[in-house]
């Protein structure tokens, strides 16, 4: 963004005192062609203005992140409108160039208007004192331009814009906006006439002429009420100011449903905040979004396979879903309207996914608890298994000893000295002990404590169910 856009004059235009320092886009629509702003510059100004509105009502400006798609769309439309206004200015210059042949006064008016535009542009890019002097010079040049050629509606408009936004001469602004509108219509520039009439309504509003502001804005809406959302918002604001709160509330509800950007604008708007009906409507709109998410989440859960799956260990998936949903409801209470409006399906899907993760977590937790309980029982009775292992080792040692003894006797008989080895009867008695030791060792080493087997089966069932749920993804 150019450094000049951070000047005090521009900030005063975007946040005028008579509007309680609330950001309005109507002034920026004129600056876009004047400063040849690109789309990214327009987006930055929109972002900064709405953040200022949020701070003025004590809200967090992080809410803006959920508005990025809508703001990009508005910035695109404003950029296109700026290009259109610039093209119309070029067409007007060509028309004036043709009229130059009929008189020097028309030529002088065009030159004066061009110099005035240059001074206005310079005034928005310099320090406050020098900028004010340039603006006064631009006022003088524009006055000279409309004096020499009264039908130069573009000069009338720019002179009125200076009076409205910078010099705060509201009566003069209203007068020149009326002239600009009339001559623009006479010369067939209907779009610019509507643009000037919107500023005329703003000038009337600034003088507390709310009925006239409503009349002028309604005349603009008559042509493009469906597409020009900004004009609709201005008209609704004037309705609230004039006291037609019921009509303003209904129209604002429709507008906010069409574009969540205006929810942030309406929250900070003094004309709306003073009416309880409008504040209640905004709260109800937000609650309707929560109700829609609630309905979608419950419907999605009912059609989810996990809701119809019988879980082991008396686990109720519906109860776990309700617990997850209560947690998300607490979070949604702090979410901005724009997030709820733009991510209804994503939030509901997230609730269902979190419910599935909660069921898996419950299955894994119980499986782990059963595993720990089973391990405790095994440790408590591990001495039985150790005795069985000792008996098995003893039986194996005795068996090997007997085998070696009989092998030695066989070798001795072959060598003819079999009488040397005696005590075969004692060895036979020892061999008879081996079988009971072996059987006792096998029984004791395979001993499973009471209840450990059922815990193992429960753990196995829970683990298998968790695998099935994972496959559902």
Short mmCIF file of C-alpha atoms in Angstrom, two decimals:
data_model
loop_
_atom_site.label_atom_id
_atom_site.label_comp_id
_atom_site.label_asym_id
_atom_site.label_seq_id
_atom_site.Cartn_x
_atom_site.Cartn_y
_atom_site.Cartn_z
CA UNK A 1 0.00 0.00 0.00
CA UNK A 2 1.35 3.50 -0.80
CA UNK A 3 2.69 5.44 2.16
CA UNK A 4 0.30 8.28 1.38
CA UNK A 5 -2.69 6.12 2.28
CA UNK A 6 -1.53 6.18 5.89
CA UNK A 7 -1.80 9.99 6.00
CA UNK A 8 -4.10 11.66 8.51
CA UNK A 9 -6.34 13.04 5.74
CA UNK A 10 -7.20 9.58 4.45
CA UNK A 11 -7.90 8.26 7.93
CA UNK A 12 -10.25 11.18 8.52
CA UNK A 13 -12.06 10.30 5.29
CA UNK A 14 -12.51 6.69 6.27
CA UNK A 15 -13.34 7.42 9.89
CA UNK A 16 -15.08 10.84 9.88
CA UNK A 17 -16.00 12.37 13.24
CA UNK A 18 -19.60 12.98 12.25
CA UNK A 19 -19.96 9.20 11.78
CA UNK A 20 -18.56 8.36 15.22
CA UNK A 21 -15.34 7.02 13.71
CA UNK A 22 -17.17 4.09 12.09
CA UNK A 23 -15.71 2.80 8.86
CA UNK A 24 -17.84 3.30 5.72
CA UNK A 25 -16.94 2.21 2.24
CA UNK A 26 -18.76 4.93 0.30
CA UNK A 27 -15.76 7.28 0.52
CA UNK A 28 -13.33 4.60 -0.57
CA UNK A 29 -15.26 4.02 -3.78
CA UNK A 30 -14.18 7.48 -4.89
CA UNK A 31 -10.55 7.05 -3.78
CA UNK A 32 -10.11 3.84 -5.77
CA UNK A 33 -10.07 5.59 -9.19
CA UNK A 34 -8.53 8.78 -7.80
CA UNK A 35 -5.46 6.98 -6.40
CA UNK A 36 -5.46 4.20 -9.04
CA UNK A 37 -5.62 1.60 -6.26
CA UNK A 38 -5.07 -2.04 -7.11
CA UNK A 39 -7.20 -4.85 -5.77
CA UNK A 40 -4.74 -5.77 -3.00
CA UNK A 41 -4.70 -2.14 -1.81
CA UNK A 42 -8.48 -2.09 -1.66
CA UNK A 43 -8.46 -5.33 0.32
CA UNK A 44 -5.96 -3.89 2.80
CA UNK A 45 -8.12 -0.82 3.35
CA UNK A 46 -11.25 -2.92 3.84
CA UNK A 47 -9.41 -5.13 6.29
CA UNK A 48 -8.11 -2.13 8.27
CA UNK A 49 -11.53 -0.46 8.34
CA UNK A 50 -13.41 -3.51 9.60
CA UNK A 51 -10.74 -4.18 12.21
CA UNK A 52 -11.30 -0.63 13.47
CA UNK A 53 -15.04 -1.35 13.72
CA UNK A 54 -14.39 -4.54 15.68
CA UNK A 55 -12.08 -2.76 18.11
CA UNK A 56 -14.67 -0.04 18.63
CA UNK A 57 -17.17 -2.61 19.95
CA UNK A 58 -14.57 -4.49 21.99
CA UNK A 59 -14.42 -7.55 19.69
CA UNK A 60 -11.31 -9.37 18.59
CA UNK A 61 -10.10 -8.45 15.13
CA UNK A 62 -9.11 -12.11 14.50
CA UNK A 63 -12.71 -12.46 13.32
CA UNK A 64 -11.59 -10.85 10.06
CA UNK A 65 -9.78 -14.05 9.01
CA UNK A 66 -13.11 -15.81 8.46
CA UNK A 67 -14.21 -12.94 6.19
CA UNK A 68 -11.34 -13.22 3.73
CA UNK A 69 -13.37 -14.71 0.81
CA UNK A 70 -16.11 -12.08 1.18
CA UNK A 71 -13.60 -9.22 1.49
CA UNK A 72 -11.77 -10.40 -1.61
CA UNK A 73 -15.06 -10.33 -3.49
CA UNK A 74 -15.86 -6.80 -2.30
CA UNK A 75 -12.34 -5.65 -3.17
CA UNK A 76 -12.74 -7.10 -6.65
CA UNK A 77 -16.04 -5.30 -7.20
CA UNK A 78 -14.60 -2.00 -5.96
CA UNK A 79 -11.57 -2.39 -8.19
CA UNK A 80 -13.82 -2.94 -11.20
CA UNK A 81 -15.94 0.05 -10.23
CA UNK A 82 -12.81 2.19 -9.95
CA UNK A 83 -11.75 1.15 -13.43
CA UNK A 84 -15.23 1.98 -14.73
CA UNK A 85 -15.15 5.44 -13.13
CA UNK A 86 -11.70 6.06 -14.61
CA UNK A 87 -12.97 5.06 -18.08
CA UNK A 88 -15.99 7.35 -17.67
CA UNK A 89 -13.68 10.22 -16.76
CA UNK A 90 -11.72 9.58 -19.96
CA UNK A 91 -14.95 9.58 -21.98
CA UNK A 92 -15.94 12.87 -20.37
CA UNK A 93 -12.58 14.36 -21.29
CA UNK A 94 -13.09 13.30 -24.90
CA UNK A 95 -16.49 14.95 -24.93
CA UNK A 96 -15.04 18.13 -23.49
CA UNK A 97 -12.22 18.03 -26.04
CA UNK A 98 -14.83 18.11 -28.81
CA UNK A 99 -16.51 21.07 -27.15
CA UNK A 100 -13.20 22.97 -26.97
CA UNK A 101 -13.61 23.92 -30.62
CA UNK A 102 -16.69 25.95 -29.65
CA UNK A 103 -15.05 27.96 -26.90
CA UNK A 104 -12.06 28.53 -24.70
CA UNK A 105 -14.15 28.42 -21.51
CA UNK A 106 -14.82 24.68 -21.81
CA UNK A 107 -11.14 24.00 -22.37
CA UNK A 108 -10.27 26.08 -19.31
CA UNK A 109 -12.83 24.19 -17.21
CA UNK A 110 -11.28 20.86 -18.17
CA UNK A 111 -7.76 22.07 -17.37
CA UNK A 112 -8.90 23.44 -14.00
CA UNK A 113 -10.62 20.13 -13.16
CA UNK A 114 -7.50 18.12 -14.05
CA UNK A 115 -5.32 20.36 -11.88
CA UNK A 116 -7.81 20.04 -9.06
CA UNK A 117 -7.73 16.23 -9.32
CA UNK A 118 -3.95 16.36 -9.15
CA UNK A 119 -4.09 18.56 -6.04
CA UNK A 120 -6.59 16.25 -4.36
CA UNK A 121 -4.37 13.25 -5.05
CA UNK A 122 -1.33 15.10 -3.71
CA UNK A 123 -3.20 16.22 -0.60
CA UNK A 124 -3.83 12.59 0.33
CA UNK A 125 -0.13 11.73 0.17
CA UNK A 126 1.57 14.55 2.09
CA UNK A 127 1.71 15.86 5.64
CA UNK A 128 -1.42 17.29 7.20
CA UNK A 129 -0.65 21.02 6.86
CA UNK A 130 0.62 20.84 3.29
CA UNK A 131 -2.19 18.45 2.41
CA UNK A 132 -4.79 20.89 3.68
CA UNK A 133 -3.27 23.68 1.57
CA UNK A 134 -3.38 21.46 -1.52
CA UNK A 135 -7.00 20.61 -0.78
CA UNK A 136 -7.90 24.31 -0.52
CA UNK A 137 -6.15 24.88 -3.84
CA UNK A 138 -8.14 22.02 -5.36
CA UNK A 139 -11.35 23.60 -4.01
CA UNK A 140 -10.47 26.91 -5.71
CA UNK A 141 -9.68 25.21 -9.02
CA UNK A 142 -12.89 23.17 -8.95
CA UNK A 143 -14.93 26.26 -8.18
CA UNK A 144 -13.38 27.94 -11.18
CA UNK A 145 -14.09 24.85 -13.30
CA UNK A 146 -17.81 24.70 -12.42
CA UNK A 147 -18.09 28.48 -12.93
CA UNK A 148 -16.69 28.35 -16.45
CA UNK A 149 -18.61 25.20 -17.36
CA UNK A 150 -21.59 24.58 -15.10
CA UNK A 151 -22.43 21.30 -16.86
CA UNK A 152 -19.13 19.68 -15.86
CA UNK A 153 -20.85 17.26 -13.46
CA UNK A 154 -17.59 15.51 -12.64
CA UNK A 155 -16.12 18.74 -11.29
CA UNK A 156 -19.31 19.38 -9.30
CA UNK A 157 -19.04 15.92 -7.78
CA UNK A 158 -15.39 16.27 -6.81
CA UNK A 159 -16.00 19.70 -5.31
CA UNK A 160 -18.90 18.26 -3.29
CA UNK A 161 -16.74 15.34 -2.20
CA UNK A 162 -14.12 17.73 -0.80
CA UNK A 163 -16.85 19.61 1.10
CA UNK A 164 -18.31 16.38 2.46
CA UNK A 165 -15.20 14.48 3.51
CA UNK A 166 -12.49 17.05 4.20
CA UNK A 167 -13.80 20.58 4.66
CA UNK A 168 -17.03 19.49 6.43
CA UNK A 169 -19.15 22.04 4.52
CA UNK A 170 -22.18 19.80 4.33
CA UNK A 171 -24.67 22.28 2.85
CA UNK A 172 -22.33 23.07 -0.04
CA UNK A 173 -21.68 19.37 -0.52
CA UNK A 174 -25.41 18.66 -0.78
CA UNK A 175 -25.86 21.47 -3.32
CA UNK A 176 -23.09 20.35 -5.64
CA UNK A 177 -24.08 16.65 -5.39
CA UNK A 178 -27.57 17.65 -6.54
CA UNK A 179 -26.14 19.55 -9.52
CA UNK A 180 -23.77 16.69 -10.38
CA UNK A 181 -26.68 14.23 -10.31
CA UNK A 182 -28.88 16.42 -12.50
CA UNK A 183 -26.28 17.10 -15.19
CA UNK A 184 -25.07 13.51 -15.23
CA UNK A 185 -28.62 12.38 -15.99
CA UNK A 186 -28.99 15.07 -18.67
CA UNK A 187 -25.82 13.88 -20.39
CA UNK A 188 -26.82 10.21 -20.18
CA UNK A 189 -24.31 9.07 -17.56
CA UNK A 190 -26.84 7.15 -15.45
CA UNK A 191 -24.33 5.07 -13.49
CA UNK A 192 -22.41 8.11 -12.36
CA UNK A 193 -25.67 9.87 -11.51
CA UNK A 194 -26.50 7.01 -9.15
CA UNK A 195 -23.00 7.19 -7.70
CA UNK A 196 -23.46 10.92 -7.04
CA UNK A 197 -26.94 10.40 -5.59
CA UNK A 198 -25.52 7.91 -3.07
CA UNK A 199 -23.15 10.61 -1.87
CA UNK A 200 -26.02 13.08 -1.89
CA UNK A 201 -27.91 10.78 0.49
CA UNK A 202 -24.82 10.59 2.67
CA UNK A 203 -24.60 14.41 2.76
CA UNK A 204 -28.26 14.63 3.79
CA UNK A 205 -27.71 11.99 6.46
CA UNK A 206 -24.75 13.94 7.83
CA UNK A 207 -27.04 16.97 8.25
CA UNK A 208 -29.67 14.84 10.05
CA UNK A 209 -31.98 15.07 7.03
CA UNK A 210 -32.82 11.40 7.35
CA UNK A 211 -36.05 11.44 5.33
CA UNK A 212 -34.29 12.98 2.33
CA UNK A 213 -31.44 10.49 2.70
CA UNK A 214 -33.97 7.64 2.58
CA UNK A 215 -35.59 9.15 -0.51
CA UNK A 216 -32.32 9.53 -2.40
CA UNK A 217 -31.04 6.06 -1.47
CA UNK A 218 -34.37 4.51 -2.48
CA UNK A 219 -34.05 6.13 -5.90
CA UNK A 220 -30.67 4.44 -6.34
CA UNK A 221 -32.01 1.07 -5.16
CA UNK A 222 -34.80 1.20 -7.71
CA UNK A 223 -32.33 0.25 -10.46
CA UNK A 224 -30.02 -2.37 -8.93
CA UNK A 225 -31.34 -3.45 -5.54
CA UNK A 226 -30.27 -7.08 -5.95
CA UNK A 227 -26.64 -6.58 -6.93
CA UNK A 228 -25.64 -3.35 -5.16
CA UNK A 229 -25.38 -4.62 -1.59
CA UNK A 230 -23.56 -1.52 -0.36
CA UNK A 231 -26.41 0.73 -1.50
CA UNK A 232 -28.87 -1.56 0.24
CA UNK A 233 -26.87 -1.30 3.46
CA UNK A 234 -26.79 2.50 3.27
CA UNK A 235 -30.56 2.60 2.67
CA UNK A 236 -31.17 0.36 5.68
CA UNK A 237 -28.95 2.58 7.81
CA UNK A 238 -30.95 5.64 6.79
CA UNK A 239 -34.21 3.81 7.58
CA UNK A 240 -32.95 3.06 11.09
CA UNK A 241 -31.90 6.69 11.51
CA UNK A 242 -35.30 7.99 10.43
CA UNK A 243 -37.03 5.67 12.91
CA UNK A 244 -38.41 2.92 10.66
CA UNK A 245 -36.81 0.25 12.83
CA UNK A 246 -39.07 -2.64 11.86
CA UNK A 247 -38.48 -2.23 8.14
CA UNK A 248 -34.75 -1.67 8.71
CA UNK A 249 -34.54 -4.81 10.85
CA UNK A 250 -36.18 -6.99 8.21
CA UNK A 251 -34.08 -5.62 5.38
CA UNK A 252 -30.86 -5.90 7.38
CA UNK A 253 -31.64 -9.53 8.20
CA UNK A 254 -31.96 -10.30 4.48
CA UNK A 255 -28.77 -8.40 3.68
CA UNK A 256 -26.69 -10.11 6.37
CA UNK A 257 -27.91 -13.49 5.12
CA UNK A 258 -26.67 -12.52 1.64
CA UNK A 259 -23.24 -11.30 2.83
CA UNK A 260 -21.80 -11.85 6.34
CA UNK A 261 -19.54 -8.81 5.88
CA UNK A 262 -22.45 -6.60 6.87
CA UNK A 263 -22.83 -8.41 10.18
CA UNK A 264 -19.54 -6.86 11.34
CA UNK A 265 -20.54 -3.51 9.88
CA UNK A 266 -23.94 -3.58 11.58
CA UNK A 267 -22.48 -4.55 14.97
CA UNK A 268 -20.42 -1.35 15.05
CA UNK A 269 -23.00 0.91 13.40
CA UNK A 270 -24.32 3.53 15.87
CA UNK A 271 -27.62 3.75 13.95
CA UNK A 272 -28.23 0.06 14.63
CA UNK A 273 -26.70 -0.40 18.06
CA UNK A 274 -29.14 2.05 19.65
CA UNK A 275 -32.13 -0.13 18.70
CA UNK A 276 -32.87 -3.23 20.76
CA UNK A 277 -34.82 -4.82 17.90
CA UNK A 278 -31.80 -4.72 15.59
CA UNK A 279 -29.47 -6.13 18.24
CA UNK A 280 -31.95 -8.92 18.97
CA UNK A 281 -32.24 -9.66 15.25
CA UNK A 282 -28.46 -9.97 14.92
CA UNK A 283 -28.39 -12.32 17.92
CA UNK A 284 -31.24 -14.38 16.46
CA UNK A 285 -29.42 -14.65 13.12
CA UNK A 286 -26.41 -16.04 14.91
CA UNK A 287 -28.59 -18.45 16.90
CA UNK A 288 -30.23 -19.66 13.69
CA UNK A 289 -26.80 -20.56 12.34
CA UNK A 290 -26.09 -22.52 15.52
CA UNK A 291 -29.46 -24.29 15.18
CA UNK A 292 -28.70 -25.18 11.56
CA UNK A 293 -25.35 -26.62 12.57
CA UNK A 294 -27.04 -28.54 15.40
CA UNK A 295 -29.61 -30.04 13.04
CA UNK A 296 -27.01 -30.95 10.44
CA UNK A 297 -24.74 -32.52 13.05
CA UNK A 298 -27.53 -34.67 14.54
CA UNK A 299 -28.70 -35.74 11.09
CA UNK A 300 -25.15 -36.66 10.04
CA UNK A 301 -24.65 -38.64 13.24
CA UNK A 302 -27.89 -40.58 12.78
CA UNK A 303 -26.72 -41.67 9.32
CA UNK A 304 -23.22 -42.49 10.54
CA UNK A 305 -22.47 -46.27 10.78
CA UNK A 306 -21.03 -45.81 14.26
CA UNK A 307 -24.42 -44.69 15.60
CA UNK A 308 -25.87 -48.12 14.66
CA UNK A 309 -22.89 -50.15 15.82
CA UNK A 310 -23.23 -52.15 19.06
CA UNK A 311 -20.15 -51.43 21.14
CA UNK A 312 -18.72 -53.79 23.78
CA UNK A 313 -18.55 -53.16 27.52
CA UNK A 314 -21.90 -51.29 27.44
CA UNK A 315 -20.38 -48.25 25.72
CA UNK A 316 -23.13 -45.91 24.46
CA UNK A 317 -22.02 -44.04 21.30
CA UNK A 318 -25.05 -41.72 21.52
CA UNK A 319 -24.02 -40.55 24.97
CA UNK A 320 -20.46 -39.89 23.79
CA UNK A 321 -21.85 -37.91 20.83
CA UNK A 322 -23.93 -35.75 23.18
CA UNK A 323 -20.89 -35.07 25.36
CA UNK A 324 -18.86 -34.03 22.30
CA UNK A 325 -21.71 -31.87 21.04
CA UNK A 326 -21.98 -30.02 24.37
CA UNK A 327 -18.31 -29.15 24.18
CA UNK A 328 -18.70 -27.82 20.64
CA UNK A 329 -21.75 -25.78 21.65
CA UNK A 330 -19.60 -24.02 24.26
CA UNK A 331 -17.01 -23.26 21.57
CA UNK A 332 -19.66 -22.06 19.08
CA UNK A 333 -20.88 -19.58 21.68
CA UNK A 334 -17.61 -17.68 21.12
CA UNK A 335 -17.36 -18.08 17.35
CA UNK A 336 -18.16 -15.04 15.18
CA UNK A 337 -21.18 -15.04 12.92
CA UNK A 338 -19.02 -15.12 9.79
CA UNK A 339 -17.35 -18.37 10.83
CA UNK A 340 -20.70 -19.97 11.58
CA UNK A 341 -22.15 -18.76 8.29
CA UNK A 342 -19.27 -19.78 6.05
CA UNK A 343 -18.41 -23.09 7.72
CA UNK A 344 -21.72 -24.65 8.69
CA UNK A 345 -21.07 -28.02 7.07
CA UNK A 346 -17.42 -28.08 8.16
CA UNK A 347 -18.34 -27.49 11.81
CA UNK A 348 -21.05 -30.16 11.75
CA UNK A 349 -18.68 -32.63 10.09
CA UNK A 350 -16.05 -31.78 12.70
CA UNK A 351 -18.53 -32.59 15.48
CA UNK A 352 -19.23 -36.02 13.96
CA UNK A 353 -15.52 -36.71 13.46
CA UNK A 354 -14.75 -35.66 17.03
CA UNK A 355 -17.50 -37.98 18.26
CA UNK A 356 -15.89 -40.87 16.38
CA UNK A 357 -12.51 -39.98 17.86
CA UNK A 358 -14.10 -39.80 21.29
CA UNK A 359 -15.53 -43.32 20.87
CA UNK A 360 -12.10 -44.60 19.79
CA UNK A 361 -10.51 -42.86 22.75
CA UNK A 362 -13.03 -44.49 25.10
CA UNK A 363 -12.36 -47.90 23.58
CA UNK A 364 -8.59 -47.48 23.88
CA UNK A 365 -8.87 -46.14 27.43
CA UNK A 366 -10.94 -49.08 28.60
CA UNK A 367 -8.70 -51.53 26.77
CA UNK A 368 -5.68 -50.00 28.51
CA UNK A 369 -7.40 -50.17 31.89
CA UNK A 370 -8.23 -53.84 31.41
CA UNK A 371 -4.66 -54.50 30.34
CA UNK A 372 -3.34 -52.77 33.47
CA UNK A 373 -5.78 -54.68 35.74
CA UNK A 374 -4.84 -57.98 34.12
CA UNK A 375 -1.14 -57.19 34.50
CA UNK A 376 -1.64 -56.43 38.20
CA UNK A 377 -3.30 -59.79 38.70
CA UNK A 378 -0.49 -61.56 36.87
CA UNK A 379 2.13 -59.82 39.00
CA UNK A 380 0.21 -60.72 42.16
CA UNK A 381 0.21 -64.44 41.27
CA UNK A 382 3.51 -64.53 39.41
CA UNK A 383 5.09 -66.61 42.23
CA UNK A 384 2.90 -69.58 41.18
CA UNK A 385 4.27 -69.41 37.66
CA UNK A 386 7.79 -69.08 39.03
CA UNK A 387 7.31 -72.27 41.14
CA UNK A 388 6.02 -74.07 38.04
CA UNK A 389 9.14 -72.93 36.15
CA UNK A 390 11.38 -74.21 38.98
CA UNK A 391 9.62 -77.59 38.96
CA UNK A 392 10.01 -77.83 35.18
CA UNK A 393 13.69 -77.03 35.45
CA UNK A 394 14.12 -79.61 38.23
CA UNK A 395 12.32 -82.27 36.19
CA UNK A 396 14.49 -81.46 33.18
CA UNK A 397 17.70 -81.70 35.25
CA UNK A 398 16.67 -85.02 36.79
CA UNK A 399 15.65 -86.38 33.38
CA UNK A 400 19.00 -85.45 31.88
CA UNK A 401 20.81 -86.97 34.90
CA UNK A 402 18.91 -90.25 34.45
CA UNK A 403 19.62 -90.31 30.74
CA UNK A 404 23.34 -89.74 31.31
CA UNK A 405 23.39 -92.46 34.02
CA UNK A 406 21.76 -95.08 31.79
CA UNK A 407 24.01 -94.10 28.91
CA UNK A 408 27.05 -94.57 31.17
CA UNK A 409 25.75 -97.99 32.28
CA UNK A 410 25.32 -99.06 28.65
CA UNK A 411 28.83 -97.98 27.77
CA UNK A 412 30.20 -99.76 30.85
CA UNK A 413 28.41 -103.01 29.88
CA UNK A 414 29.92 -102.82 26.45
CA UNK A 415 33.33 -102.37 28.01
CA UNK A 416 32.74 -105.34 30.37
CA UNK A 417 32.90 -103.28 33.56
CA UNK A 418 29.15 -102.93 34.15
CA UNK A 419 29.48 -104.05 37.76
CA UNK A 420 31.35 -100.83 38.58
CA UNK A 421 28.16 -98.65 38.30
CA UNK A 422 25.65 -99.46 41.02
CA UNK A 423 22.56 -97.71 42.38
CA UNK A 424 20.27 -98.25 39.43
CA UNK A 425 17.32 -98.83 41.74
CA UNK A 426 17.76 -95.38 43.31
CA UNK A 427 17.90 -93.88 39.85
CA UNK A 428 14.66 -95.63 38.97
CA UNK A 429 13.00 -94.05 42.02
CA UNK A 430 14.27 -90.66 40.92
CA UNK A 431 12.91 -91.26 37.41
CA UNK A 432 9.50 -91.95 38.88
CA UNK A 433 9.56 -88.49 40.52
CA UNK A 434 10.24 -86.75 37.20
CA UNK A 435 6.72 -87.25 35.79
CA UNK A 436 4.86 -85.70 38.74
CA UNK A 437 7.34 -82.79 38.77
CA UNK A 438 6.81 -82.28 35.05
CA UNK A 439 3.03 -82.32 35.32
CA UNK A 440 3.03 -80.02 38.36
CA UNK A 441 5.38 -77.58 36.61
CA UNK A 442 3.22 -77.48 33.49
CA UNK A 443 0.10 -76.83 35.54
CA UNK A 444 1.69 -74.11 37.67
CA UNK A 445 3.50 -72.32 34.85
CA UNK A 446 0.24 -72.05 32.87
CA UNK A 447 -1.72 -70.81 35.86
CA UNK A 448 -3.97 -67.80 35.08
CA UNK A 449 -5.41 -65.88 38.04
CA UNK A 450 -9.17 -65.78 38.49
CA UNK A 451 -10.70 -62.97 36.38
CA UNK A 452 -7.57 -62.34 34.30
CA UNK A 453 -8.92 -64.42 31.43
CA UNK A 454 -12.17 -62.40 31.26
CA UNK A 455 -10.16 -59.16 31.34
CA UNK A 456 -8.06 -60.38 28.44
CA UNK A 457 -11.13 -61.27 26.39
CA UNK A 458 -12.68 -57.85 27.08
CA UNK A 459 -9.45 -56.16 26.02
CA UNK A 460 -9.33 -58.22 22.84
CA UNK A 461 -12.96 -57.38 22.03
CA UNK A 462 -12.33 -53.67 22.55
CA UNK A 463 -9.23 -53.73 20.34
CA UNK A 464 -11.07 -55.52 17.55
CA UNK A 465 -13.94 -53.02 17.73
CA UNK A 466 -11.45 -50.13 17.52
CA UNK A 467 -10.01 -51.68 14.35
CA UNK A 468 -13.49 -51.94 12.83
CA UNK A 469 -14.22 -48.26 13.59
CA UNK A 470 -10.90 -47.22 12.06
CA UNK A 471 -11.89 -49.07 8.90
CA UNK A 472 -15.10 -47.02 8.77
CA UNK A 473 -13.04 -43.94 7.81
#
